[in-house]
Short mmCIF file of N, CA and C in Angstrom, two decimals:
data_model
loop_
_atom_site.label_atom_id
_atom_site.label_comp_id
_atom_site.label_asym_id
_atom_site.label_seq_id
_atom_site.Cartn_x
_atom_site.Cartn_y
_atom_site.Cartn_z
N MET A 1 -23.00 -95.95 -50.27
CA MET A 1 -22.96 -95.68 -48.84
C MET A 1 -21.55 -95.87 -48.27
N SER A 2 -20.95 -97.03 -48.59
CA SER A 2 -19.62 -97.28 -48.03
C SER A 2 -18.59 -96.32 -48.62
N ASP A 3 -18.81 -95.86 -49.87
CA ASP A 3 -17.88 -94.89 -50.46
C ASP A 3 -17.89 -93.60 -49.63
N ASP A 4 -19.06 -93.20 -49.18
CA ASP A 4 -19.18 -92.00 -48.35
C ASP A 4 -18.41 -92.17 -47.04
N ILE A 5 -18.52 -93.34 -46.44
CA ILE A 5 -17.80 -93.64 -45.21
C ILE A 5 -16.29 -93.59 -45.47
N CYS A 6 -15.86 -94.16 -46.61
CA CYS A 6 -14.44 -94.17 -46.96
C CYS A 6 -13.91 -92.74 -47.10
N ILE A 7 -14.64 -91.91 -47.80
CA ILE A 7 -14.21 -90.52 -48.02
C ILE A 7 -14.13 -89.77 -46.70
N LYS A 8 -15.17 -89.89 -45.87
CA LYS A 8 -15.17 -89.21 -44.57
C LYS A 8 -14.02 -89.69 -43.69
N THR A 9 -13.78 -90.99 -43.69
CA THR A 9 -12.71 -91.56 -42.87
C THR A 9 -11.35 -91.07 -43.34
N LYS A 10 -11.15 -91.04 -44.67
CA LYS A 10 -9.87 -90.57 -45.22
C LYS A 10 -9.65 -89.09 -44.88
N LYS A 11 -10.72 -88.31 -44.87
CA LYS A 11 -10.61 -86.89 -44.50
C LYS A 11 -10.23 -86.76 -43.03
N GLN A 12 -10.78 -87.62 -42.18
CA GLN A 12 -10.44 -87.59 -40.75
C GLN A 12 -8.97 -87.94 -40.56
N ILE A 13 -8.49 -88.94 -41.29
CA ILE A 13 -7.08 -89.33 -41.21
C ILE A 13 -6.20 -88.15 -41.61
N ALA A 14 -6.58 -87.47 -42.69
CA ALA A 14 -5.80 -86.31 -43.16
C ALA A 14 -5.75 -85.22 -42.09
N LYS A 15 -6.86 -84.99 -41.41
CA LYS A 15 -6.90 -83.97 -40.35
C LYS A 15 -5.95 -84.34 -39.20
N HIS A 16 -5.96 -85.61 -38.82
CA HIS A 16 -5.07 -86.05 -37.74
C HIS A 16 -3.60 -85.95 -38.17
N MET A 17 -3.32 -86.27 -39.42
CA MET A 17 -1.95 -86.18 -39.92
C MET A 17 -1.48 -84.72 -39.93
N GLU A 18 -2.37 -83.81 -40.30
CA GLU A 18 -2.05 -82.38 -40.29
C GLU A 18 -1.80 -81.91 -38.85
N ALA A 19 -2.61 -82.39 -37.92
CA ALA A 19 -2.44 -82.02 -36.51
C ALA A 19 -1.07 -82.51 -36.00
N ILE A 20 -0.68 -83.72 -36.38
CA ILE A 20 0.63 -84.25 -35.98
C ILE A 20 1.73 -83.38 -36.57
N LYS A 21 1.58 -82.99 -37.82
CA LYS A 21 2.58 -82.14 -38.47
C LYS A 21 2.74 -80.83 -37.70
N ARG A 22 1.63 -80.20 -37.33
CA ARG A 22 1.68 -78.94 -36.58
C ARG A 22 2.32 -79.15 -35.20
N LEU A 23 1.97 -80.25 -34.53
CA LEU A 23 2.55 -80.52 -33.21
C LEU A 23 4.05 -80.74 -33.31
N ARG A 24 4.49 -81.42 -34.36
CA ARG A 24 5.93 -81.63 -34.54
C ARG A 24 6.64 -80.31 -34.81
N GLU A 25 5.98 -79.42 -35.54
CA GLU A 25 6.55 -78.09 -35.77
C GLU A 25 6.64 -77.32 -34.45
N ASP A 26 5.60 -77.44 -33.62
CA ASP A 26 5.62 -76.82 -32.30
C ASP A 26 6.78 -77.36 -31.47
N LEU A 27 6.97 -78.67 -31.56
CA LEU A 27 8.04 -79.32 -30.81
C LEU A 27 9.40 -78.82 -31.30
N ASP A 28 9.60 -78.75 -32.61
CA ASP A 28 10.85 -78.23 -33.18
C ASP A 28 11.09 -76.80 -32.70
N SER A 29 10.04 -76.01 -32.73
CA SER A 29 10.13 -74.61 -32.32
C SER A 29 10.48 -74.53 -30.83
N TYR A 30 9.86 -75.37 -30.03
CA TYR A 30 10.13 -75.38 -28.59
C TYR A 30 11.58 -75.75 -28.33
N VAL A 31 12.04 -76.82 -28.98
CA VAL A 31 13.42 -77.28 -28.80
C VAL A 31 14.39 -76.21 -29.30
N GLY A 32 14.03 -75.55 -30.40
CA GLY A 32 14.89 -74.52 -30.96
C GLY A 32 15.06 -73.32 -30.06
N THR A 33 13.99 -72.93 -29.36
CA THR A 33 14.05 -71.74 -28.51
C THR A 33 14.40 -72.09 -27.07
N ALA A 34 14.15 -73.36 -26.70
CA ALA A 34 14.44 -73.85 -25.34
C ALA A 34 13.80 -72.98 -24.27
N LYS A 35 12.59 -72.55 -24.50
CA LYS A 35 11.88 -71.80 -23.46
C LYS A 35 10.42 -72.25 -23.42
N GLU A 36 9.81 -72.11 -22.30
CA GLU A 36 8.40 -72.48 -22.16
C GLU A 36 7.56 -71.28 -22.53
N SER A 37 6.86 -71.39 -23.63
CA SER A 37 6.05 -70.26 -24.08
C SER A 37 4.63 -70.37 -23.54
N GLN A 38 3.78 -71.17 -24.19
CA GLN A 38 2.40 -71.25 -23.74
C GLN A 38 2.21 -72.42 -22.77
N VAL A 39 1.21 -72.28 -21.95
CA VAL A 39 0.86 -73.35 -21.03
C VAL A 39 0.43 -74.57 -21.85
N GLY A 40 0.90 -75.73 -21.46
CA GLY A 40 0.49 -76.95 -22.16
C GLY A 40 1.29 -77.24 -23.41
N SER A 41 2.37 -76.51 -23.66
CA SER A 41 3.14 -76.76 -24.87
C SER A 41 4.51 -77.37 -24.55
N ASP A 42 4.65 -77.94 -23.35
CA ASP A 42 5.94 -78.55 -23.02
C ASP A 42 6.13 -79.82 -23.87
N PRO A 43 7.36 -80.24 -24.10
CA PRO A 43 7.63 -81.38 -24.99
C PRO A 43 6.87 -82.66 -24.61
N GLU A 44 6.77 -82.94 -23.32
CA GLU A 44 6.07 -84.16 -22.91
C GLU A 44 4.60 -84.11 -23.33
N ASN A 45 3.97 -82.96 -23.14
CA ASN A 45 2.57 -82.77 -23.54
C ASN A 45 2.42 -82.93 -25.05
N ILE A 46 3.33 -82.36 -25.80
CA ILE A 46 3.27 -82.43 -27.26
C ILE A 46 3.42 -83.88 -27.72
N HIS A 47 4.38 -84.60 -27.13
CA HIS A 47 4.57 -86.01 -27.49
C HIS A 47 3.31 -86.82 -27.21
N GLU A 48 2.66 -86.55 -26.10
CA GLU A 48 1.43 -87.27 -25.74
C GLU A 48 0.33 -86.98 -26.76
N ARG A 49 0.19 -85.72 -27.15
CA ARG A 49 -0.83 -85.35 -28.14
C ARG A 49 -0.55 -86.00 -29.49
N ILE A 50 0.73 -86.06 -29.89
CA ILE A 50 1.09 -86.72 -31.14
C ILE A 50 0.68 -88.19 -31.06
N HIS A 51 0.98 -88.83 -29.94
CA HIS A 51 0.65 -90.24 -29.74
C HIS A 51 -0.86 -90.47 -29.85
N GLN A 52 -1.64 -89.58 -29.27
CA GLN A 52 -3.10 -89.70 -29.33
C GLN A 52 -3.59 -89.62 -30.78
N HIS A 53 -3.02 -88.70 -31.55
CA HIS A 53 -3.41 -88.58 -32.96
C HIS A 53 -3.00 -89.83 -33.74
N GLU A 54 -1.82 -90.37 -33.44
CA GLU A 54 -1.36 -91.58 -34.12
C GLU A 54 -2.29 -92.75 -33.84
N GLU A 55 -2.77 -92.86 -32.60
CA GLU A 55 -3.72 -93.92 -32.25
C GLU A 55 -5.03 -93.75 -33.01
N LYS A 56 -5.50 -92.52 -33.12
CA LYS A 56 -6.74 -92.26 -33.85
C LYS A 56 -6.58 -92.61 -35.33
N ILE A 57 -5.41 -92.27 -35.90
CA ILE A 57 -5.15 -92.62 -37.30
C ILE A 57 -5.19 -94.14 -37.48
N GLN A 58 -4.54 -94.86 -36.56
CA GLN A 58 -4.53 -96.33 -36.65
C GLN A 58 -5.95 -96.89 -36.59
N ASN A 59 -6.77 -96.36 -35.68
CA ASN A 59 -8.16 -96.81 -35.56
C ASN A 59 -8.94 -96.52 -36.84
N LEU A 60 -8.72 -95.34 -37.43
CA LEU A 60 -9.42 -94.99 -38.67
C LEU A 60 -8.95 -95.85 -39.83
N GLN A 61 -7.65 -96.17 -39.87
CA GLN A 61 -7.14 -97.05 -40.94
C GLN A 61 -7.73 -98.45 -40.80
N ASP A 62 -7.89 -98.91 -39.57
CA ASP A 62 -8.54 -100.20 -39.34
C ASP A 62 -9.98 -100.17 -39.82
N LEU A 63 -10.65 -99.05 -39.59
CA LEU A 63 -12.02 -98.87 -40.05
C LEU A 63 -12.09 -98.92 -41.58
N LEU A 64 -11.13 -98.27 -42.24
CA LEU A 64 -11.07 -98.30 -43.71
C LEU A 64 -10.93 -99.75 -44.20
N THR A 65 -10.05 -100.49 -43.58
CA THR A 65 -9.83 -101.89 -43.97
C THR A 65 -11.10 -102.69 -43.76
N HIS A 66 -11.73 -102.49 -42.62
CA HIS A 66 -12.95 -103.21 -42.27
C HIS A 66 -14.07 -102.92 -43.29
N ASN A 67 -14.12 -101.69 -43.76
CA ASN A 67 -15.17 -101.30 -44.72
C ASN A 67 -14.77 -101.55 -46.17
N GLY A 68 -13.59 -102.13 -46.39
CA GLY A 68 -13.16 -102.48 -47.73
C GLY A 68 -12.78 -101.28 -48.59
N CYS A 69 -12.27 -100.24 -47.97
CA CYS A 69 -11.89 -99.03 -48.70
C CYS A 69 -10.50 -99.21 -49.32
#
């Protein structure tokens, strides 16, 4: 049972890490072009979204530790 929780949690962490990677690419692209393309893609918004994903990763890592993964 706990192995299943560990696997699911690790997959969630991987998804959040991938989301952060994409957001950082968006940020690089935004800085590179220096123009506002889509609504909600301004640097401040992107930084906030990255921070939210980082918090979720930390919470999931704590869950892994708690479950002995």
